[in-house]
Coordinates of C-alpha atoms in Angstrom, one line a residue:
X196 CA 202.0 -28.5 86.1
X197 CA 201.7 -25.9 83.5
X198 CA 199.6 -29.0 81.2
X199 CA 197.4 -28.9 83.7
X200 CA 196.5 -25.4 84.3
X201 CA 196.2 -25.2 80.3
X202 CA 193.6 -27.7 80.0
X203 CA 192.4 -26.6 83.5
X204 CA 191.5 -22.9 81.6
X205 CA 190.4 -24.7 78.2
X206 CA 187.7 -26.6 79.8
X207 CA 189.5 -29.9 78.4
X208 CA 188.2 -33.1 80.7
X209 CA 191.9 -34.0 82.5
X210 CA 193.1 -37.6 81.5
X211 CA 194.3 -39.8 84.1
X212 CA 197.2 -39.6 86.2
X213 CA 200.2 -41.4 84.2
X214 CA 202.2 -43.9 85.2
X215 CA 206.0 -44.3 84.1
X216 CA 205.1 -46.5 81.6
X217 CA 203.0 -44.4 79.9
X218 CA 204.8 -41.3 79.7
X219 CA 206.2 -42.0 75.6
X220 CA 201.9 -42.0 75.3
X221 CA 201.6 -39.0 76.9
X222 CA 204.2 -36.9 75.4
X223 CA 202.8 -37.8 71.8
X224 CA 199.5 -36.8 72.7
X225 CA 200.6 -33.5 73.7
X226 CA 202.4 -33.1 70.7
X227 CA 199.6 -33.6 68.3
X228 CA 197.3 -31.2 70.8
X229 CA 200.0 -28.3 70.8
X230 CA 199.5 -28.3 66.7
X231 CA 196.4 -26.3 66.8
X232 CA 195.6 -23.1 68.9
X233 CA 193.7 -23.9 71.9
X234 CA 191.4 -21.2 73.1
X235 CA 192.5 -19.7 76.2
X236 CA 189.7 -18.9 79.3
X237 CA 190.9 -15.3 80.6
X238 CA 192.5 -15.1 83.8
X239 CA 189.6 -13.3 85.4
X240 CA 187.0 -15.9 84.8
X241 CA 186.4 -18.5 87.7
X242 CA 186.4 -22.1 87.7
X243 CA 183.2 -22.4 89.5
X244 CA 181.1 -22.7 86.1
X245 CA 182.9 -26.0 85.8
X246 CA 182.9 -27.1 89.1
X247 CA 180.3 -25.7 90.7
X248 CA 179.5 -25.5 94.7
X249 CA 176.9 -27.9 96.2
X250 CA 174.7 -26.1 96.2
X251 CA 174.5 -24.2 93.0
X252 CA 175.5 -20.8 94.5
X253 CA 174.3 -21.1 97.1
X254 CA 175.9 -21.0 100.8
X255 CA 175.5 -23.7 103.0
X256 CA 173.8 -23.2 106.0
X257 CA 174.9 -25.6 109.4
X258 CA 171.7 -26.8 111.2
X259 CA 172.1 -26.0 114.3
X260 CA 170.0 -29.7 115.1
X261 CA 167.5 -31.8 114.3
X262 CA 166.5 -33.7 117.3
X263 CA 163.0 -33.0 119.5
X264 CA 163.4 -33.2 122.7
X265 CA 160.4 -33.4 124.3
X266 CA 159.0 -31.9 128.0
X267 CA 160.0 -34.2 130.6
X268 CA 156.7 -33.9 132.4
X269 CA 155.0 -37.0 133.7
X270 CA 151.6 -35.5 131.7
X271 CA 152.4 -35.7 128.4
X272 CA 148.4 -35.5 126.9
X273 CA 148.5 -32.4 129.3
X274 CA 150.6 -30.7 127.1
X275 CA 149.9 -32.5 123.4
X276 CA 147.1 -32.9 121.6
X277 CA 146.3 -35.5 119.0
X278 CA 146.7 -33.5 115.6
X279 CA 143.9 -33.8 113.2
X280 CA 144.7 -35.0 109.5
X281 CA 145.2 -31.7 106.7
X282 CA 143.3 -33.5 104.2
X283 CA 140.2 -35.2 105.1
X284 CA 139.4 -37.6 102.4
X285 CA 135.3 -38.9 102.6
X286 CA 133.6 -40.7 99.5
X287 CA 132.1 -37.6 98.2
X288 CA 135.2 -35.4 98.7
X289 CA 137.1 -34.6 95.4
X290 CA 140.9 -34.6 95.8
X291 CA 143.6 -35.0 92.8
X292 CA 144.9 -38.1 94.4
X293 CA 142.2 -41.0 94.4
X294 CA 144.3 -43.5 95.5
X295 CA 144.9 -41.5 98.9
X296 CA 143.7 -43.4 102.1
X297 CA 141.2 -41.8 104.0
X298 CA 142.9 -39.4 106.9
X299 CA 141.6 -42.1 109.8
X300 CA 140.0 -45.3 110.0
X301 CA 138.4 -47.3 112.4
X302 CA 141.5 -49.3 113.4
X303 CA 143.9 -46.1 113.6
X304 CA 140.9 -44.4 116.0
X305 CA 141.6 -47.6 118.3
X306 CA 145.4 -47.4 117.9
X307 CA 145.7 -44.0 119.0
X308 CA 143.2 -44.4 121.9
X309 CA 145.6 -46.8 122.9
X310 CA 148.2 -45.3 122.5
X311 CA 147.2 -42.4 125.2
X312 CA 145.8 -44.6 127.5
X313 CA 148.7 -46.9 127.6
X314 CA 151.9 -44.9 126.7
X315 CA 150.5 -41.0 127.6
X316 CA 148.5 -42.3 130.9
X317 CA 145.2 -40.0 129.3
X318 CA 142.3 -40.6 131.4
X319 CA 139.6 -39.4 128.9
X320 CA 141.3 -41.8 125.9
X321 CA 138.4 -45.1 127.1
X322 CA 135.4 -42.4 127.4
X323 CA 136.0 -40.8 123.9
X324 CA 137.2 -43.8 122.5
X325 CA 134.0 -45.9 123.3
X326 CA 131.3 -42.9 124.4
X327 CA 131.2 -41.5 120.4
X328 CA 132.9 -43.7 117.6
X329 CA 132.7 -41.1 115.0
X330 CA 133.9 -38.5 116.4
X331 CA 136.9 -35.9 114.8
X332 CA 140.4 -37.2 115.9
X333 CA 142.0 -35.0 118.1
X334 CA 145.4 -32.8 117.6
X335 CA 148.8 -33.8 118.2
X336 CA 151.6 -31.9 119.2
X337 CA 149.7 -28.4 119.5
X338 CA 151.5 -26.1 122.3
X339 CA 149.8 -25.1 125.3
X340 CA 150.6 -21.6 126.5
X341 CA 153.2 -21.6 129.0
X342 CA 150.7 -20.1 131.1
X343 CA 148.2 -22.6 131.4
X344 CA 151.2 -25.4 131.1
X345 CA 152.7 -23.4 134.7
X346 CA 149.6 -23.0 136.4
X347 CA 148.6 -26.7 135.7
X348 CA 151.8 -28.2 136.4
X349 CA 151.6 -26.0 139.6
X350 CA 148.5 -27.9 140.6
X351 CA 149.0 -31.4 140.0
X352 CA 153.0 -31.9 140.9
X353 CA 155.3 -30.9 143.6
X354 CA 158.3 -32.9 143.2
X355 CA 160.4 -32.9 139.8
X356 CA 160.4 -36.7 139.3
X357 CA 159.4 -38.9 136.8
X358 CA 156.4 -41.2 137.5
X359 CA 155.2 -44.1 135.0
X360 CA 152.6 -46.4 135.0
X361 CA 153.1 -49.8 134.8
X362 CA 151.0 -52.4 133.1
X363 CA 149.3 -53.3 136.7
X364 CA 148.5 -49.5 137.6
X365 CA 151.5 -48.8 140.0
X366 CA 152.6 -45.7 140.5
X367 CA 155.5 -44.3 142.2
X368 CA 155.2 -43.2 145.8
X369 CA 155.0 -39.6 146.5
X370 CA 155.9 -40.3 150.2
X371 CA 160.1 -40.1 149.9
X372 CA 160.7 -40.7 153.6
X373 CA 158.9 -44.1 153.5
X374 CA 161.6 -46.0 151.6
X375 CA 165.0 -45.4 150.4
X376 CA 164.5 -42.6 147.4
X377 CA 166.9 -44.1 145.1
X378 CA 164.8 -47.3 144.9
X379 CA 161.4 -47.3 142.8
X380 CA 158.4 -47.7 145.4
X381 CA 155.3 -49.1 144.0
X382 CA 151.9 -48.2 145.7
X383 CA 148.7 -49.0 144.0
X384 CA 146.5 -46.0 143.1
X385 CA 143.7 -45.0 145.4
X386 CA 141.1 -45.2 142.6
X387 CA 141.5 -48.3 141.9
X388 CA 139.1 -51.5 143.1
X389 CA 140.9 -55.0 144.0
X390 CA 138.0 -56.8 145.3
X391 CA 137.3 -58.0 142.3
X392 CA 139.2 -61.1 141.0
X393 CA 139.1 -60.2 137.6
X394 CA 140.4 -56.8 138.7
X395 CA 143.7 -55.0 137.3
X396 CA 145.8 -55.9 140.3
X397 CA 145.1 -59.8 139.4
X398 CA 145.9 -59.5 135.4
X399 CA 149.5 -61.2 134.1
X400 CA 148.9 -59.2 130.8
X401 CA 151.4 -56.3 130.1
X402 CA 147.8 -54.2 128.5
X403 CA 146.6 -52.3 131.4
X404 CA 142.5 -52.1 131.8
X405 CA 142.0 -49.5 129.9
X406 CA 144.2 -50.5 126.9
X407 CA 141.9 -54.2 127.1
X408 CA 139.0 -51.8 127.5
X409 CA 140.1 -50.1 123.6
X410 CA 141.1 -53.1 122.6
X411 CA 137.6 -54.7 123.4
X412 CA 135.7 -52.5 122.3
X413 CA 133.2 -53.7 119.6
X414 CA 133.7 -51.9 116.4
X415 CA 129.9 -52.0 115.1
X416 CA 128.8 -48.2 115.6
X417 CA 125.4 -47.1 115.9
X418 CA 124.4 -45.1 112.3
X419 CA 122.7 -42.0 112.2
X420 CA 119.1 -41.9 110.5
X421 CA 117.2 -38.4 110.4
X422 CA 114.1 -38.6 112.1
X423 CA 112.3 -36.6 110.0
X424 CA 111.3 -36.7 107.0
X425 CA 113.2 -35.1 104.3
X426 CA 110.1 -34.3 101.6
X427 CA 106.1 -34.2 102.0
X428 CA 104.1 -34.4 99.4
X429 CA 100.3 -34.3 100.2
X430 CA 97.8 -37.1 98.9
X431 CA 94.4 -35.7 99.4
X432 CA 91.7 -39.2 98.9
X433 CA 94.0 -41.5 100.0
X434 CA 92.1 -43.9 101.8
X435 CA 92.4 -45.1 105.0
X436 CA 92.2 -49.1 104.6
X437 CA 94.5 -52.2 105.8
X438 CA 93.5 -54.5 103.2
X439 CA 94.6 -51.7 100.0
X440 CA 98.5 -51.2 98.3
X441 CA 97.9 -47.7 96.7
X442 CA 101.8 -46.7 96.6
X443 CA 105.2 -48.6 94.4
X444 CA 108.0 -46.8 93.4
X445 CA 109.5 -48.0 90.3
X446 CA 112.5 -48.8 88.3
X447 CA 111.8 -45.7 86.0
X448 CA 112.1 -43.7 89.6
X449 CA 108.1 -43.2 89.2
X450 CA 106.2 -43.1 92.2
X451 CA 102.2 -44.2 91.8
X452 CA 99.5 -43.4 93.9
X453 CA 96.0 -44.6 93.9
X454 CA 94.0 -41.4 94.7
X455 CA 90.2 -42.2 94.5
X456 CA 89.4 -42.9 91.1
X457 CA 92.8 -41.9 90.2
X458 CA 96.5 -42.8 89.3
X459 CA 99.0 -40.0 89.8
X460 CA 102.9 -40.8 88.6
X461 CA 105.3 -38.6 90.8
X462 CA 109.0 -38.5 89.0
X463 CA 111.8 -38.5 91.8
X464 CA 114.3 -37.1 89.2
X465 CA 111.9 -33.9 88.6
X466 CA 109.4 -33.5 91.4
X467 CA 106.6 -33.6 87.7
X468 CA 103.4 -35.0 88.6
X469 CA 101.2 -36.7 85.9
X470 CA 98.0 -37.7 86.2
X471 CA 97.8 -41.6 84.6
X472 CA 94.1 -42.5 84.3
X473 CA 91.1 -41.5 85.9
X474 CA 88.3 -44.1 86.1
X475 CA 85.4 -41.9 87.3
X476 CA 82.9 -44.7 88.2
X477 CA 85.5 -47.1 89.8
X478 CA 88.0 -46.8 92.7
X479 CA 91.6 -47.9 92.3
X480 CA 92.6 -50.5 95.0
X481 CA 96.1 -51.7 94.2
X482 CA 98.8 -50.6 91.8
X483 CA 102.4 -52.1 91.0
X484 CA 105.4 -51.4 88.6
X485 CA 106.5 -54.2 86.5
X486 CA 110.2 -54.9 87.6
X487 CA 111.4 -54.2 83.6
X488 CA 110.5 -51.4 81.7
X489 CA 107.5 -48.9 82.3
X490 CA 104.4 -51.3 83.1
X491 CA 102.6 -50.5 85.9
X492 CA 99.3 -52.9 86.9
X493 CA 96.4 -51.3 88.3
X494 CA 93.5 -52.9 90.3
X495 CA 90.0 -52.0 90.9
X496 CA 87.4 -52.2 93.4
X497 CA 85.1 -53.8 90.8
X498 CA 87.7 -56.4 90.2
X499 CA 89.3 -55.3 87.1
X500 CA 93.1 -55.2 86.4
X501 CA 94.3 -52.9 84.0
X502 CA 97.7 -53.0 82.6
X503 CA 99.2 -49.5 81.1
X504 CA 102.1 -48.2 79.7
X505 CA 103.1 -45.3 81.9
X506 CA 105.5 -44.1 79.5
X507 CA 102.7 -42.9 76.6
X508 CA 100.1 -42.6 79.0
X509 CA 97.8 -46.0 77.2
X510 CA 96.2 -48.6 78.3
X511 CA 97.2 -51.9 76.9
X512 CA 95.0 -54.2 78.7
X513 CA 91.9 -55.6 80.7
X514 CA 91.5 -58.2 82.9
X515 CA 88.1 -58.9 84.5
X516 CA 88.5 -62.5 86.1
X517 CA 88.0 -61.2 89.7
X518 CA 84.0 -60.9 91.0
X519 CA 85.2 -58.2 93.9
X520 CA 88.2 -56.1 94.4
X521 CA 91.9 -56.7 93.8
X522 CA 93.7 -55.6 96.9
X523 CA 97.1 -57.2 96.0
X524 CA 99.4 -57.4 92.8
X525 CA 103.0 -58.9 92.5
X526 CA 104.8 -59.3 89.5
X527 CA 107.6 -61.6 88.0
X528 CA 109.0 -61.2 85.0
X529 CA 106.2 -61.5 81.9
X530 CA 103.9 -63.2 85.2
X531 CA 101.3 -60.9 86.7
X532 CA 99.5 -62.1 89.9
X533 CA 96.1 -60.7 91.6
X534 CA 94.7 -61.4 95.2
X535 CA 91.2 -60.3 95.6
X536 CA 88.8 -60.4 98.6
X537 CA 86.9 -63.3 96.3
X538 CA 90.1 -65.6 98.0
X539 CA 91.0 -66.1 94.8
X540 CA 94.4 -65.9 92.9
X541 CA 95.2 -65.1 89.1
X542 CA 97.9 -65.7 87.4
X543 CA 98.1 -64.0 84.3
X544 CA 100.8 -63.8 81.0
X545 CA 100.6 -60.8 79.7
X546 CA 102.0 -62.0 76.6
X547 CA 98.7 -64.5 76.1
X548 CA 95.6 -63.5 74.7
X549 CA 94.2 -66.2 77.2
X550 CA 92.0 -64.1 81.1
X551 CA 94.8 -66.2 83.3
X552 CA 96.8 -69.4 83.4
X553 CA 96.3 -70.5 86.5
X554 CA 94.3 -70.1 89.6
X555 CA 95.1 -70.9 92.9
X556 CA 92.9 -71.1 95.5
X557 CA 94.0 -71.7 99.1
X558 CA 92.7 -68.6 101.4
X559 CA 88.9 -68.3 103.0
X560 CA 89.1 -64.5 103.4
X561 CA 90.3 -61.9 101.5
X562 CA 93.9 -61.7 100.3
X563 CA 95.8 -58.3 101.0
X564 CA 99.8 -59.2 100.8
X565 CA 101.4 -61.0 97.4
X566 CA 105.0 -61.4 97.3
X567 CA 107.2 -63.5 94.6
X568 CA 111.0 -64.4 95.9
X569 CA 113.9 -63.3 93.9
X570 CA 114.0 -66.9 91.8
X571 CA 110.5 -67.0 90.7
X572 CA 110.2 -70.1 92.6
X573 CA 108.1 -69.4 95.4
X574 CA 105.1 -67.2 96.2
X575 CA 104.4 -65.6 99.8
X576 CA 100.3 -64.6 100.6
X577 CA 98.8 -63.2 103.4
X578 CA 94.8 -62.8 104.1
X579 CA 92.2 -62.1 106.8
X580 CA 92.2 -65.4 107.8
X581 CA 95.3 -65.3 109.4
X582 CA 97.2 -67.5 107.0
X583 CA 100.8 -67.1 105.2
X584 CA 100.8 -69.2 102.4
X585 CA 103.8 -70.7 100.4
X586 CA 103.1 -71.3 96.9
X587 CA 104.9 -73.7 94.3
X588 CA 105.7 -71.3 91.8
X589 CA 103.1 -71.2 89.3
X590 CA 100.8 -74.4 90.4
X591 CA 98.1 -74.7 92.4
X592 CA 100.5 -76.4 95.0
X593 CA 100.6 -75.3 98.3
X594 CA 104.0 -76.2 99.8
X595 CA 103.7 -74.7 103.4
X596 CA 100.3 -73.3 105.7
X597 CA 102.1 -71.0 108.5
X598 CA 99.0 -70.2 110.8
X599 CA 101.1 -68.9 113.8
X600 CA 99.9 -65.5 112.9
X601 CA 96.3 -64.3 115.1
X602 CA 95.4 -61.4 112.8
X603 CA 95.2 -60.4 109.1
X604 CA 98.9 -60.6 107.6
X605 CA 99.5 -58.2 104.9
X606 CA 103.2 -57.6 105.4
X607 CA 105.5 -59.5 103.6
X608 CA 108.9 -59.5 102.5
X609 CA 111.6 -61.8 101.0
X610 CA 115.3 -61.6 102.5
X611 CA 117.0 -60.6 99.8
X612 CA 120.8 -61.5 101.1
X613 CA 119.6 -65.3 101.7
X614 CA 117.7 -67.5 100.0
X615 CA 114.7 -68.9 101.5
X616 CA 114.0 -66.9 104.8
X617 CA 110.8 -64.2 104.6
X618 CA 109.6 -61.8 107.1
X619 CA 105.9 -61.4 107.8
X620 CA 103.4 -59.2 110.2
X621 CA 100.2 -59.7 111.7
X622 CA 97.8 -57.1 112.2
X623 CA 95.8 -55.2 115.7
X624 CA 95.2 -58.8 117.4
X625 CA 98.6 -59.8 116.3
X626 CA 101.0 -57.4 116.7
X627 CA 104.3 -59.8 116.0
X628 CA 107.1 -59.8 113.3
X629 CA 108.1 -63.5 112.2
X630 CA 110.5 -64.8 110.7
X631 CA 110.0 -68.2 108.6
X632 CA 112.7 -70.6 106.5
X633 CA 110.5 -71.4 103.8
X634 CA 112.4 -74.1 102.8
X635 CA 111.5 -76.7 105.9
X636 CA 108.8 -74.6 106.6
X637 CA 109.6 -73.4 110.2
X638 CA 109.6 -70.5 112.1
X639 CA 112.6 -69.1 113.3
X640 CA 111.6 -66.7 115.3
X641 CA 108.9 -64.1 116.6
X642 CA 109.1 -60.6 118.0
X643 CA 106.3 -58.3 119.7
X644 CA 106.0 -55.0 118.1
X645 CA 102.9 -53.5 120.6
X646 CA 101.3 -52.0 117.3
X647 CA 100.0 -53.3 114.4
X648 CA 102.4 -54.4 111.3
X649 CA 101.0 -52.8 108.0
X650 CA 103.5 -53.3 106.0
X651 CA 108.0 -54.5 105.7
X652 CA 110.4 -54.2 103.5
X653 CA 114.1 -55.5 104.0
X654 CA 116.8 -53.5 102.8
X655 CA 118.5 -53.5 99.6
X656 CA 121.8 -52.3 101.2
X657 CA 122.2 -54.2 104.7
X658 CA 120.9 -56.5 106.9
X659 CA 118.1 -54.2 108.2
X660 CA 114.5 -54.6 107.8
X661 CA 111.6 -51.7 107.9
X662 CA 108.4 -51.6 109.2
X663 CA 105.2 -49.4 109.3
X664 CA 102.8 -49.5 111.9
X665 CA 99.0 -48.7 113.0
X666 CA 97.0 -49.0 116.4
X667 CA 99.1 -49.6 119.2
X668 CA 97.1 -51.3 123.0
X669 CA 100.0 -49.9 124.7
X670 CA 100.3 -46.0 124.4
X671 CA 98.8 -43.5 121.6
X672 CA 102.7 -42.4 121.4
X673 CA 104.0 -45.9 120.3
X674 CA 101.0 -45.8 117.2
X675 CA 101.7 -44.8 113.2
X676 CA 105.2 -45.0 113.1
X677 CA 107.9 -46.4 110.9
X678 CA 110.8 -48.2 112.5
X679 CA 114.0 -49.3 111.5
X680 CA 115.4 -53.0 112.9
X681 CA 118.8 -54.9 112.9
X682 CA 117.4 -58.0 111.6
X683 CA 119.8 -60.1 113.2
X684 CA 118.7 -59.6 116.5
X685 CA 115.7 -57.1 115.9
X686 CA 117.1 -54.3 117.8
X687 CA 115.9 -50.8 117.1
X688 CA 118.0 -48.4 115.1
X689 CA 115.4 -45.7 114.4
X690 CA 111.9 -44.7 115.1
X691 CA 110.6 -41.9 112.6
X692 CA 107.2 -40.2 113.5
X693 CA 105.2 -38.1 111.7
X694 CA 102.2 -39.2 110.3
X695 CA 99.3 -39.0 112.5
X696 CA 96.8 -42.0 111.3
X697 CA 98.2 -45.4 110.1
X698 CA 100.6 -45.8 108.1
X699 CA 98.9 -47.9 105.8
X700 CA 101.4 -48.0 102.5
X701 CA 105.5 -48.4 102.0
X702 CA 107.6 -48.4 99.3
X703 CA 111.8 -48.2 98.6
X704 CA 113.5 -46.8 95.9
X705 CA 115.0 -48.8 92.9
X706 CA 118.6 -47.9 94.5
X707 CA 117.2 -48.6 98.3
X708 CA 118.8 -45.6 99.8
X709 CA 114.9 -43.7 100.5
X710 CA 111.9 -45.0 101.9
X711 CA 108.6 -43.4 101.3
X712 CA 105.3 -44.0 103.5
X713 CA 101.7 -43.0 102.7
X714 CA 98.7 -43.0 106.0
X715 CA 95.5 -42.0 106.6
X716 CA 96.4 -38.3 107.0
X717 CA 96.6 -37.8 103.2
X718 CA 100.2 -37.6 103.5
X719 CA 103.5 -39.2 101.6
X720 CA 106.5 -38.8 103.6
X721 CA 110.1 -39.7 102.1
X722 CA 112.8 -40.8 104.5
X723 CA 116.2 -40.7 104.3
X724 CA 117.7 -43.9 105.9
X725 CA 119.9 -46.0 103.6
X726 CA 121.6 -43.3 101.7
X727 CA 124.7 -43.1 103.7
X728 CA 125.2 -46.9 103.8
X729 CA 127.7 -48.7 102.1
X730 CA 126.5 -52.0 100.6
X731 CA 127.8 -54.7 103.4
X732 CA 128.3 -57.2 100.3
X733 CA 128.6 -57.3 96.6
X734 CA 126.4 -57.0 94.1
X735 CA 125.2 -60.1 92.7
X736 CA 124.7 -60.7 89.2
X737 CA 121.2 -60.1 87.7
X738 CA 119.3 -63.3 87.4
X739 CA 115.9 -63.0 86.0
X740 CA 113.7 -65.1 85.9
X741 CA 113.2 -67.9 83.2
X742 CA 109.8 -66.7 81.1
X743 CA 107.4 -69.3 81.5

């Protein structure tokens, strides 16, 4: 015993407890460790720096317990509110932890709708769930005053028992003296309609209606799109004409306007307005950005093309193959194409010293909508003689005539999620969007807008097309406004007003999240409706198109 207390005090790690057999060991190892002076701890000092308390110093403190026990009232959503996440995590929203999930999702909105309906008996869960699909989640667990909990509970039960709904919407009877009390009595609720054979009282399913009501519920939500417009720049000599295309937005993030006799280049990324060119004894009819670099095409009303390089302010080049004005211009890749009211088309290479490579000639009337598809393949034109015709790429081959339309068809736009289907509008007399598959040349469909179609684009983002419109047979109120359809099934998502005359022009931004329109009123208006959508597929690769 006194061995041990020594190396007890000296801090020495205590070997194992012997066994007989070892003691001859033992004894010769304390020998050789009583040869030198071991250092002695004084009696005053504790043991505790060597074996220390759990812990370090510190008391322990009994919980007294750990267990909720929750309020044994039949109301639980009464009393508890769903609790709204601390952190709110949203796209735009900085937080050290990017791999955080967002504080509620779609599905987790559904599941605790459910929940209350089904396990809390909340009434309100099926309204809030389906009446507003975005809005904040409610608090859980957040004490109502005792107050309001005692007058409540005052009002709305009498007898201290527990009720529960079942899956069929039973309840307990509050009627003791019909029935023994210590057997469960189901009654159905008063509320509640039977006629009906696909009624609650009729389903096998252990989800009562308004848990297959959450359950149902489609989780498409209507998006928000502000209906007015978010920047106005005026545009004083804009003219007031169907057949004319005086707006594009580039690449660069250049706007250009045809005003007059003039090309004005507004930068989105600075608000700077330069004037391009100003042609004094001609009026500009038509102007387009080249998809690469800072080209931008301009056409005449004396049938000229010009071709300058917006980002030194010079003109490179001019064209002069048209006898009347150019009211349409499309380009793809090094391939620049005219439409002019002569009926005629141009193609031209602007890398060839040669007027044009090919002319195609297919329209009686004047042409005033030129669209190429994605591929290069195929070219889309629309003219006052009510046809949309298909072109074979660059030849003088027309692949398909679509003479459904009954007015002038200047709006035109490729799908740019599948191959092969194009949008197109007919004017006043016509008043209908269509929809063609341009590879067996058939119509799929056709819609009745009640106002003239001046010009579409489809989005960049989703599955959503956008139209501007002009006169309208119906009502002056349904006249000059730009709409917003679900392609799909051309439903309306938005309808933006503002202008006042016709909104003649239309043009999306290289990233597809803003829309700008330009009318009779001398106004451009930019619209906010793609911004705060998320891209409903990925990006493809870029595939440009072969030079010729």
């Amino acid at each position: 015993m006194s061995d041990y207390k020594r190396k007890l005090r000296s801090g020495k790690v205590l070997p194992e407890i012997a066994t007989p057999k070892k003691n001859k060991e033992i004894k010769k190892n304390n020998e050789c460790e009583e040869q030198p002076t071991c250092p002695r701890t004084p009696p005053s000092q504790s043991i505790e720096p060597y074996f220390p308390p759990s812990p370090f110093g510190k008391k322990r403190h009994q919980p007294h317990g750990d267990r909720f026990i929750p309020s044994r009232d039949r109301n639980l959503a009464r009393d508890f509110q769903m609790m709204a996440s601390a952190a709110i995590h949203t796209k735009n929203t900085e937080t050290t932890n990017s791999g955080d999930p967002p504080s509620i999702t779609g599905e987790s909105r559904r599941f605790n709708a459910y929940f209350r309906a089904e396990l809390l008996d909340d009434p309100t869960a099926v309204s809030e769930f389906t009446s507003d699909s975005s809005r904040p989640p409610r608090r859980v667990l957040q004490y109502t005053p005792a107050s309001t909990a005692s007058h409540i509970n005052n009002s709305s039960n009498s007898i201290n028992t527990l009720h529960h709904t079942s899956p069929s919407h039973y309840t307990r009877s509050h009627s003791p003296e019909s029935v023994d009390p210590h057997l469960p009595v189901l009654s159905p609720s008063p509320n509640r309609e039977y006629d009906s054979p696909t009624g609650s009282r009729f389903q096998v399913s252990p989800i009562g209606e308004a848990g297959r009501r959450i359950l149902l519920t489609s989780d498409r939500h209507t998006r928000h799109i502000n209906p007015t417009a978010i920047k106005i720049l005026d545009a004083p000599d804009l003219q007031d004409d169907f057949y004319l295309n005086l707006v594009d937005w580039g690449v660069n993030d250049s706007l250009a306007v045809g005003l007059g006799s003039c090309v004005y280049l507004w930068n989105a990324n600075t608000s700077k307005v330069t004037k391009l060119c100003d042609l004094a004894t001609d009026t500009i009819t038509s102007v387009n950005w080249a998809h690469l670099g800072s080209l931008l095409a301009v056409g005449t009303h004396s049938g000229k093309c010009m071709l300058f390089d917006a980002e030194h302010s010079k003109k490179l080049r001019t064209w002069s193959n048209h006898s009347s004005r150019i009211g349409s211009i499309a380009w793809k890749s090094n391939i620049l194409t005219t439409g002019g009211r002569d009926h005629a088309i141009y193609h031209h290479d602007v890398r060839s010293p040669q007027p044009f490579f090919r002319k195609l000639t297919g329209h009686t009337q004047e042409l005033c909508g030129l669209k190429w598809n994605s591929e290069g393949t195929m070219l889309a034109s629309g003219g006052n003689d009510n046809n949309l015709i298909i072109w074979n790429s660059h030849e003088n081959i027309i692949t398909h005539r679509l003479t459904q339309h009954t007015a002038a068809v200047k709006a035109i736009s490729w799908n740019p999620h599948k191959r092969g289907i194009l949008v197109s509008g007919g004017g006043t007399a016509d008043k209908t969007i269509k929809f063609w598959n341009t590879n067996s040349g058939s119509l799929i469909s056709s819609h009745d807008t009640g106002s003239q179609v001046c010009n579409l684009a489809w989005s960049k983002k989703t599955e959503d097309i956008v139209s501007t419109h002009g006169y309208s047979s119906n009502a002056a109120n349904s006249s000059n406004q730009v709409v917003v359809w679900k392609a799909d099934k051309m439903q309306r998502i938005a309808t933006l007003t503002g202008h006042v005359s016709r909104v003649l022009y239309m043009s999306m931004s290289n990233d597809g999240s803003t829309v700008v329109t330009g009318a009779g009123d001398e106004t451009l208006r930019f619209w906010d409706i793609f911004s705060s959508v998320e891209t409903t597929r990925p990006e493809r690769e870029d595939r440009q198109a072969c030079l010729r």
